[in-house]
Every structure is written in C-alpha cells, then in structure tokens.
Amino acid sequence: MRTQDSIKIALSSVQHAKTRSFLTMLGIVIGISSVILLMSIGNSAQALIVNQVKGVGSNLIFVIPGGSKSGRFSAPASSQGVIIKTLVKDDISTLERNAAITGVEPEVRGQAKIVYGNNDTTVTFLGVRGNFFNIRSYNVDRGRPFTNSDVESYEHVVVLGSETAKTLFGNYDPVGKSVRLKDISFRVVGILEKKGVGAFGIDQDNLAVVPLTVGQKQLLGIDYYNAITVQASDAYTPEFVKARVTSIVRESHRITDPNKDDFTVRTQEDILSLLGNITSILTLFLTSIAFISLVVGGIGIMNIMLVAVIERTREIGLRKAVGATNSDILQQFLWESVILTFFGGLIGIFFGALFTVVLYFILVYFVQIDWVFALPMSAIWLSVGVSTFTGILFGIYPSREAAKKNPIEALRYE
Amino acid sequence: MIHLKNLEKKYVDDGETTNALRDVSFEIKKGEFVAIMGPSGSGKSTLLHILSFLDRPTNGEYVFNGKSISELTDKEMAHIRNKEMGFVFQSFNLLSRLSVFENVSMPLMYSLDITIAKRKHLVEKAVASVGLTEKLYAEAGKLSGGQKQRVAIARALVNDPDVIFADEPTGNLDSKSGAQVMEILHDLHEDGHTIILVTHETYTSEFANRLIHIKDGLVESDEPIKKTRKARSEFFK
C-alpha cells in the first residue's frame, strides 16, 4: 500500500470522528503546550540571569568572607548569615599592588530604616568607595556619585536607589535634601538609574549608598568588609586572576592549607554557571512534569485507538479480504495515531507560543520585570518529535491488535 | 483452476473437535458458474473461506491457479486475494462513510503496480458495468440495498479477478434487487468470469451451471444444471 493512501485513509477516519479526534488530541495539546511554555520560561529566566550578572560589571571577581569547603558551588558561611570578620584593610592594599588587577572595591552592607519627613522605608545600605559606581555599573541618573575624597573626609552624603527615592520623595527631586539613616543625617547627592532585581534576587533599586568610612565606622561600627569586588585586567583571563586573588588573600591571611581558606573567590562565570545550573534543574524538573501529561495524553490516544480498532473490526476484515496484508493494516492505524498526536502537537505548539507571548506581556507591562522573550526552536522541534514519537509509541499496540485480527472472525463481527 | 483433494477442516472448541469439512475433493475449471448449497452448518461457508484463501484447511490439498495453499505465506495469500479473487458478501460490507468511488477502489489501493490515474479509470469502468455511474461520488451509506450490492460487485470486479466468490449475495435484498444482482453475476459469467456462489435459495442456485451440495461437511452431490433459462424466467416472475 502506498504511504499516501495510508495517510489518506487515516485522515478520513480522523475527520469522520471530529469531536472524538479533538478530545483525544486534547491530552497531547495540553502536554505539548506545557512543554513549550515551561521550556520558554526556563530559557527566558536564564537569559534574564545572564543579563543581570553581566549588568553587574565586566571582568569582576568577588571575594566573600568565609570558606566554602565542598566544591565550588557550595555557599560560604557568610551568605548563610554567619558574621565572619576575615576580610580586612590589608587585603585591599595587597590586592591593589598586583598588576593583573585594575580595581579593588571593598563594601560593607546592612539594613536600616531611612526617613524623610513623614516617609520612611527599610533599605539595604552599602558603604563603598567612589570607584564602586564605575566598576559595578551603578549609573547615577540625577545628581552625582560621591568621590574618594568624600569617603576619606567622612562626608555624610548618600546616593539613593530609584525606588527608595520614589518612596521617600514621590515626584519631588531629592537631590540636595536631607534624609536620616540610623539617626544620622545624610545629604542626597544623587539618584541611581533603575536597575531591577539583581542576581540572587537582590533588589538593586531599594538602596542607599554611603561612603565606605561612614558606613563601616559610623553606621555599623566594624573594621572588616562584607565583600571585595576585584576588577581583572583585560590582559588576563578571569580564571587566572581568580587564582592570583586566591593566592594573594591566602598569603595575606597566612593560610597554608587551601582547605582552611577563610574566604571564597568567585568569578562572574562561576555565578552564571551556578545560577544556570539552578534554572536548568528547575526547567528540567518542570518540563518532566509536563512530559507526564504527555504520557497521560498518549495513554488516552492508545485507549481511543483500541476502541476504534474494535469498532472497525469489520472494516479490518474487509480490507484483509480484498488483499490488505497485516503490515498494511498496521500502517493504517499507526498513521491514524501519529496524525492525532502530530496535529495535537502542532496545536500544542501554537498554544504554548501564545501563552509564552501572553506571559511576556504580563511580566513586562504589568509586573514590570525586564523579562526576556524566548521561544527556543529546540522546544518546537522537540515537541514535534515527541508528539510524533508518542503517536508511534502509543499507537503501536492498538495497530498490532488490528493487524493480528483474523479476517473471517473480523468479517463476522457484529 | 481450482483443485481440491481430500480437504479437511477441523475446529477445536473447549476441547471438542468439530469436523466442518470431511474429505472434500473436486475441481472447478475456468469459466464455470458453481453454486454451493447446503443447510445451515453444513460447512459451505467454511468451504468458501478456504477456497477464497481467507482460511487454511487442516488437512488435504488445495491448488489455486497452480499454487498450493500449503506452500503460501499469509502475505502471498493476501496478494492472491487482491489480484486474482473478488468478493461479494451477503451484508455488502461497504464502508458507509466513504463514497462509492472510494469503496470500489479499495482493492486497487493494495496493488502497488496500478497507478493512481489507472485506478480512477478502472473504478469508473467497474461502476459503469453495474450501472451506477451517476452515484460514483455518492456516500455509500445513503444507497439502497440493491445499489449497495451492485457497488460491492463493482468492487469485486475492479481488479479483473479470475474468480468471484459470492456469499449469499441476495440474502439481504428484496426480490427485485436480488434479480438485478443475479442478472449482473449472470452477465459476468457470460463474459467469461468464474463465479462461485454460496446460497441456500434454490432459485438463485439455478443461475449456476453446476451445483455442489454439501451436508455435514461432505460433498453430497456435484452435478451440472441445464435449466438456467427456465430458472431465470421463473425468478423474474
């Protein structure tokens, strides 16, 4: 039998039972549209994370207090809320002397209530030096950033995040006004550009940036740092500079056994791959759930195909009587099953893409996240392949049952 | 053309053996019109199934056009059914959702050597030969009983078979439609087709030129009929 005849017969059978065919396809439609939607969300989330991590600055290496013993992706103790005081001023001066390093910016951070008039809000405050704005791509939208001389002279100046400025001042211009942070008065000198939610979900717009000296000594009363950002020279690879930074800090801390490091060094690539791993696992997990619905859809197809084989027993008998071989009958029913899942897959791709577009508009225009639109071709090809494969997999049993029928018994079937 | 020797068919059901056919031997030559008659349960349908390659005998020899059934695979038997045999059933066995054209073209779909253009020509010719050209694209389910059986005959003819097997072809028809169907089978025989008819109606069997009586799985009688014209004139009264 010609393939085109098999397809024609299968299409006519599918068309004959329109409602049943549609209901049978529904499982596949739901499964495939979920796969498309979830794979698109996964891709968008990864693109978003890449943008955010890259948006922090370029060629950056982060030194965080506390060691991370097992593997490069385990979290250092400091990120779990333990206070570790190992990063100190000497580390800065030794790092600054190295030729592979073009910038070293220490930071301290804490949380406090910031007040202007009757308005107040809780912010993350950062104590940094003047170059921090440049290295970490914190651009000032209005006013100016503070300088190193402001830092050295303990100036009570503050640069506010866009969201903080909006909360405290509404539509008024905050530059030149005074705000109170931990009961210390600060003059607002600048407002940061809107930056959105950063890597690890840190809100980069609800922020108050103050001179390092003021933050460290007056707001926090400490003599250590919470993190050091190192900018690597373009002439060296980040991995090389990471190794160099590690050995410098280790030497400065007089550590001989690498297992006893009291600090952790990470490049942007490390962070990207860590976050990439997390989103990949999450995407895989969610997509697996979507695949379960595909399996359920496939079983639905198998069930309906079995019913169709019983209903069309006489037709099978007749076709065999006029010369159809077992493989002709197998082919006919298999095509029917594949056509159901293939068209179910196409409809699923359409709805998956539609939901992806709708989600994009909701997130960008209503939730106002810098969501990245992604509809990976791989998801589409995978869906076409998986739906066709589902048709073959779940069609093979009913088709074999059809092919096996004895023509005489089939012709006698009432 | 057909050569049977000591043919046997046994069925085993719940440990009980039924001898549906016992020691059946005869020959059918090309161009014969043979009626097989017998009471219900006599084994005539079993015989037709074996003759038409839908079933295999338990013992004995069956040679069709020089090919012995015992040496053929299921696929080869399907191929012979497709190329050399035509079928007309009591209950028409048309696919009611399909058109007359699609029903009649069904056997040709399983012949890869017939092009799609030739297929159309053959279907039109077969449908014209049963006088249903104007119904070529009508839905088979909407035809009358007589028309349905004529479509079934066109389907049996379309591949120009050597032999047409008709299993009670008038059993579900009124006498007028039955007469038309028998007239067509008679004309096909006149044109040189071999026809093997299973029936329990004496007047239908008298269209044939040879009558084989089966009883309890045995050939009870096998003799020529020489009163076809008389039978026909009585049939049409």
Coordinates of C-alpha atoms in Angstrom, one line a residue, chain A residues 40-390:
Chain A
S40 CA 10.4 29.1 27.1
I41 CA 10.2 30.3 30.7
G42 CA 13.4 28.4 31.5
N43 CA 15.2 30.0 28.6
S44 CA 13.9 33.4 29.5
A45 CA 14.9 33.0 33.1
Q46 CA 18.4 32.0 32.0
A47 CA 18.7 35.0 29.6
L48 CA 17.5 37.3 32.4
I49 CA 20.1 36.0 34.8
V50 CA 22.9 36.3 32.3
N51 CA 21.8 39.9 31.7
Q52 CA 21.7 40.6 35.4
V53 CA 25.1 39.0 36.2
K54 CA 26.7 40.8 33.2
G55 CA 24.9 44.0 34.2
V56 CA 26.9 44.0 37.5
G57 CA 30.1 45.0 35.6
S58 CA 32.7 43.3 33.5
N59 CA 35.7 41.2 34.4
L60 CA 34.7 41.1 38.0
I61 CA 35.8 38.7 40.7
F62 CA 34.1 38.6 44.1
V63 CA 35.8 37.9 47.4
I64 CA 33.4 36.8 50.1
P65 CA 34.3 36.1 53.7
G66 CA 34.2 32.5 54.9
G67 CA 35.4 29.4 53.2
S68 CA 33.3 27.0 51.1
K69 CA 34.7 23.6 51.7
S70 CA 33.0 21.2 49.4
G71 CA 33.0 22.2 45.7
R72 CA 32.9 25.5 44.0
F73 CA 29.1 25.8 44.2
S74 CA 28.6 25.4 48.0
A75 CA 27.7 28.6 49.8
P76 CA 30.2 30.3 52.0
A77 CA 29.1 30.6 55.6
S78 CA 28.8 34.4 55.4
S79 CA 26.0 34.0 52.9
Q80 CA 24.1 32.0 55.4
G81 CA 24.1 34.8 58.0
V82 CA 27.2 33.9 60.0
I83 CA 29.3 37.0 60.7
I84 CA 32.9 36.5 59.5
K85 CA 35.4 39.2 60.0
T86 CA 38.3 37.9 57.9
L87 CA 38.3 40.5 55.0
V88 CA 40.3 43.5 56.2
K89 CA 42.1 46.6 55.0
D90 CA 45.4 44.7 54.5
D91 CA 43.7 42.5 51.9
I92 CA 42.8 45.6 49.9
S93 CA 46.3 47.0 49.8
T94 CA 48.0 43.7 48.8
L95 CA 45.4 43.1 46.1
E96 CA 45.8 46.7 44.7
R97 CA 49.5 46.1 44.3
N98 CA 49.0 43.3 41.7
A99 CA 49.4 44.0 38.0
A100 CA 46.6 41.7 36.9
I101 CA 44.1 43.7 39.0
T102 CA 42.9 47.1 37.8
G103 CA 40.4 47.8 40.6
V104 CA 39.7 46.7 44.2
E105 CA 36.5 47.9 45.8
P106 CA 35.6 46.8 49.4
E107 CA 32.0 47.1 50.6
V108 CA 30.1 46.8 53.8
R109 CA 26.3 46.5 54.0
G110 CA 23.5 46.5 56.4
Q111 CA 19.8 47.2 56.7
A112 CA 18.3 50.3 58.3
K113 CA 15.3 52.5 58.3
I114 CA 15.7 55.6 56.1
V115 CA 13.5 58.6 56.9
Y116 CA 12.5 61.8 55.1
G117 CA 9.9 63.9 56.8
N118 CA 6.9 61.6 57.5
N119 CA 8.0 59.0 55.0
D120 CA 10.2 56.1 55.8
T121 CA 11.3 52.7 54.3
T122 CA 13.7 50.0 55.2
V123 CA 16.7 49.9 52.8
T124 CA 19.9 48.0 52.2
F125 CA 22.7 50.4 52.7
L126 CA 26.0 50.0 51.1
G127 CA 29.3 51.5 52.3
V128 CA 31.6 51.9 49.3
R129 CA 34.3 54.0 47.8
G130 CA 34.0 56.3 44.8
N131 CA 35.1 53.8 42.1
F132 CA 32.5 51.3 43.1
F133 CA 29.9 53.1 41.0
N134 CA 32.0 52.7 37.9
I135 CA 33.2 49.1 38.4
R136 CA 29.8 47.8 39.4
S137 CA 27.9 49.7 36.7
Y138 CA 25.8 51.7 39.2
N139 CA 25.0 54.7 37.0
V140 CA 23.8 57.9 38.5
D141 CA 20.7 59.2 36.8
R142 CA 20.3 62.6 38.6
G143 CA 22.9 64.5 40.7
R144 CA 26.4 62.9 41.1
P145 CA 28.1 59.9 42.8
F146 CA 30.3 60.7 45.8
T147 CA 34.1 60.7 45.4
N148 CA 37.0 59.1 47.2
S149 CA 37.6 62.4 48.9
D150 CA 34.1 62.4 50.2
V151 CA 35.0 58.9 51.6
E152 CA 38.2 60.0 53.2
S153 CA 36.6 63.0 54.8
Y154 CA 33.7 61.1 56.3
E155 CA 31.1 63.2 54.3
H156 CA 27.5 62.4 55.2
V157 CA 26.3 62.1 51.7
V158 CA 24.1 59.4 50.1
V159 CA 23.2 58.2 46.7
L160 CA 19.7 56.7 46.7
G161 CA 18.3 53.8 44.6
S162 CA 15.5 54.9 42.3
E163 CA 12.8 53.0 44.2
T164 CA 13.9 54.4 47.6
A165 CA 13.9 57.9 46.1
K166 CA 10.4 57.4 44.8
T167 CA 9.1 56.0 48.1
L168 CA 10.6 58.9 50.2
F169 CA 10.2 61.8 47.8
G170 CA 7.4 60.8 45.4
N171 CA 7.7 63.1 42.4
Y172 CA 9.9 65.7 44.1
D173 CA 13.6 66.0 43.3
P174 CA 15.6 64.5 46.3
V175 CA 19.0 65.9 45.3
G176 CA 20.2 68.4 48.0
K177 CA 17.6 67.2 50.5
S178 CA 18.5 65.5 53.8
V179 CA 17.4 62.1 54.9
R180 CA 18.1 60.2 58.2
L181 CA 19.7 56.8 58.3
K182 CA 20.1 55.3 61.8
D183 CA 19.5 58.8 63.1
I184 CA 22.4 60.2 61.2
S185 CA 21.6 62.9 58.7
F186 CA 22.8 62.4 55.1
R187 CA 22.6 64.8 52.2
V188 CA 21.3 63.2 49.0
V189 CA 23.8 63.9 46.2
G190 CA 22.5 61.5 43.5
I191 CA 19.8 59.1 42.4
L192 CA 20.7 55.8 40.7
E193 CA 19.3 54.6 37.4
K194 CA 16.6 51.9 37.7
K195 CA 18.5 48.6 37.7
G196 CA 15.8 46.0 38.5
V197 CA 16.2 42.8 40.6
G198 CA 19.8 41.6 40.5
A199 CA 21.3 38.2 40.7
F200 CA 20.2 36.2 43.7
G201 CA 17.0 38.3 43.8
I202 CA 18.6 41.4 45.5
D203 CA 16.5 44.5 44.8
Q204 CA 19.1 46.9 43.4
D205 CA 16.7 49.9 43.4
N206 CA 15.8 49.9 47.1
L207 CA 19.2 51.0 48.2
A208 CA 21.2 53.8 50.0
V209 CA 24.8 54.0 49.0
V210 CA 27.1 55.9 51.5
P211 CA 30.8 56.5 51.8
L212 CA 32.7 53.4 53.0
T213 CA 34.1 55.1 56.0
V214 CA 30.8 56.4 57.2
G215 CA 29.1 53.0 56.6
Q216 CA 31.8 51.0 58.2
K217 CA 32.6 53.1 61.3
Q218 CA 29.5 55.1 62.0
L219 CA 26.6 53.1 60.8
L220 CA 27.9 49.6 61.5
G221 CA 30.9 50.2 63.9
I222 CA 33.0 47.4 62.3
D223 CA 36.6 47.2 61.0
Y224 CA 36.1 44.4 58.4
Y225 CA 34.4 44.2 55.0
N226 CA 31.4 42.2 53.8
A227 CA 32.8 41.7 50.3
I228 CA 35.5 42.8 48.0
T229 CA 34.9 43.3 44.3
V230 CA 38.1 42.9 42.2
Q231 CA 38.3 44.0 38.6
A232 CA 40.6 41.9 36.5
S233 CA 42.8 43.4 33.8
D234 CA 41.6 42.7 30.3
A235 CA 45.0 41.1 29.6
Y236 CA 44.3 38.2 31.8
T237 CA 41.6 35.6 31.9
P238 CA 39.2 35.7 34.9
E239 CA 40.2 32.2 35.9
F240 CA 43.9 33.3 36.1
V241 CA 43.1 36.4 38.1
K242 CA 40.9 34.3 40.4
A243 CA 43.8 32.0 41.1
R244 CA 46.0 35.1 41.7
V245 CA 43.5 36.7 44.0
T246 CA 43.1 33.5 45.9
S247 CA 46.8 33.1 46.5
I248 CA 47.2 36.8 47.5
V249 CA 44.4 36.7 50.0
R250 CA 45.6 33.3 51.3
E251 CA 49.1 34.7 51.8
S252 CA 47.8 37.8 53.4
H253 CA 45.7 35.7 55.8
R254 CA 48.8 33.4 56.4
I255 CA 46.9 30.3 55.3
T256 CA 48.9 27.3 54.1
D257 CA 46.2 24.6 53.8
P258 CA 43.7 25.5 51.0
N259 CA 41.1 23.5 52.8
K260 CA 41.2 26.1 55.6
D261 CA 40.5 29.1 53.5
D262 CA 38.5 31.7 55.4
F263 CA 37.3 33.4 52.2
T264 CA 35.7 32.4 48.9
V265 CA 36.6 33.8 45.4
R266 CA 34.1 33.7 42.6
T267 CA 34.1 35.0 39.1
Q268 CA 31.0 36.1 37.2
E269 CA 31.2 32.9 35.2
D270 CA 31.1 30.9 38.4
I271 CA 27.9 32.7 39.4
L272 CA 26.5 32.4 36.0
S273 CA 27.1 28.7 35.9
L274 CA 25.7 28.3 39.4
L275 CA 22.5 30.1 38.5
G276 CA 22.4 28.5 35.1
N277 CA 22.6 25.1 36.9
I278 CA 19.8 26.1 39.2
T279 CA 17.5 27.2 36.4
S280 CA 18.4 24.2 34.2
I281 CA 17.5 21.8 37.0
L282 CA 14.3 23.8 37.6
T283 CA 13.4 23.8 33.9
L284 CA 14.2 20.1 33.6
F285 CA 12.0 19.4 36.7
L286 CA 9.0 21.4 35.4
T287 CA 9.4 20.0 31.9
S288 CA 9.4 16.5 33.3
I289 CA 6.1 17.2 34.9
A290 CA 4.8 18.4 31.5
F291 CA 6.1 15.2 30.0
I292 CA 3.9 13.3 32.5
S293 CA 0.9 15.0 31.0
L294 CA 2.1 13.9 27.6
V295 CA 2.3 10.3 28.8
V296 CA -1.3 10.6 30.1
G297 CA -2.3 12.1 26.7
G298 CA -0.6 9.1 25.0
I299 CA -2.5 6.6 27.1
G300 CA -5.7 8.5 26.0
I301 CA -4.7 8.0 22.4
M302 CA -4.0 4.3 23.0
N303 CA -7.4 3.9 24.6
I304 CA -9.3 5.6 21.9
M305 CA -7.3 3.7 19.2
L306 CA -8.2 0.4 20.9
V307 CA -11.9 1.4 20.8
A308 CA -11.5 2.4 17.1
V309 CA -10.0 -1.0 16.3
I310 CA -12.9 -2.8 17.9
E311 CA -15.4 -0.6 16.2
R312 CA -13.8 -1.1 12.9
T313 CA -13.3 -4.8 13.1
R314 CA -15.5 -5.5 10.1
E315 CA -13.6 -2.9 8.1
I316 CA -10.3 -4.6 9.0
G317 CA -11.8 -8.0 7.9
L318 CA -13.0 -6.5 4.6
R319 CA -9.6 -4.8 3.9
K320 CA -7.9 -8.1 4.6
A321 CA -10.3 -10.0 2.3
V322 CA -9.6 -7.6 -0.6
G323 CA -5.9 -8.0 -0.2
A324 CA -4.6 -5.9 2.7
T325 CA -1.6 -7.5 4.5
N326 CA -1.0 -7.3 8.2
S327 CA 1.5 -4.6 7.7
D328 CA -1.0 -2.6 5.5
I329 CA -3.4 -2.7 8.4
L330 CA -0.7 -1.9 11.0
Q331 CA 0.4 1.1 8.9
Q332 CA -3.1 2.4 8.5
F333 CA -3.8 2.5 12.3
L334 CA -0.4 3.7 13.1
W335 CA -0.8 6.7 10.7
E336 CA -4.1 7.5 12.4
S337 CA -2.4 7.6 15.8
V338 CA 0.5 9.6 14.5
I339 CA -1.8 12.1 12.8
L340 CA -3.7 12.6 16.0
T341 CA -0.6 13.3 18.0
F342 CA 1.1 15.2 15.3
F343 CA -1.8 17.7 14.9
G344 CA -2.2 17.7 18.6
G345 CA 1.5 18.6 18.8
L346 CA 1.0 21.5 16.3
I347 CA -2.0 22.9 18.1
G348 CA 0.0 22.5 21.4
I349 CA 2.9 24.4 19.9
F350 CA 0.6 27.2 18.8
F351 CA -1.0 27.5 22.3
G352 CA 2.4 27.1 24.0
A353 CA 3.7 30.0 21.9
L354 CA 0.6 32.0 22.5
F355 CA 0.9 31.6 26.3
T356 CA 4.6 32.5 26.1
V357 CA 3.7 35.8 24.4
V358 CA 0.9 36.5 26.8
L359 CA 3.2 35.8 29.8
Y360 CA 5.8 38.1 28.3
F361 CA 3.4 41.0 28.0
I362 CA 2.0 40.4 31.6
L363 CA 5.5 40.3 33.1
V364 CA 6.8 43.3 31.1
Y365 CA 3.8 45.6 31.2
F366 CA 2.0 44.6 34.4
V367 CA 4.7 43.1 36.8
Q368 CA 7.4 45.3 35.2
I369 CA 10.2 42.8 35.1
D370 CA 12.8 43.0 32.4
W371 CA 11.6 39.7 31.1
V372 CA 13.4 38.4 28.0
F373 CA 11.2 36.8 25.3
A374 CA 12.4 33.4 24.4
L375 CA 10.7 30.7 22.3
P376 CA 13.5 28.3 21.6
M377 CA 13.4 26.4 18.3
S378 CA 14.7 23.4 20.2
A379 CA 11.5 23.3 22.2
I380 CA 9.4 23.4 18.9
W381 CA 11.5 20.6 17.2
L382 CA 11.4 18.6 20.4
S383 CA 7.6 19.0 20.6
V384 CA 7.1 17.9 17.0
G385 CA 9.5 14.9 17.6
V386 CA 8.0 14.0 21.0
S387 CA 4.4 14.2 19.8
T388 CA 5.1 12.1 16.7
F389 CA 7.0 9.6 18.8
T390 CA 4.1 9.5 21.3

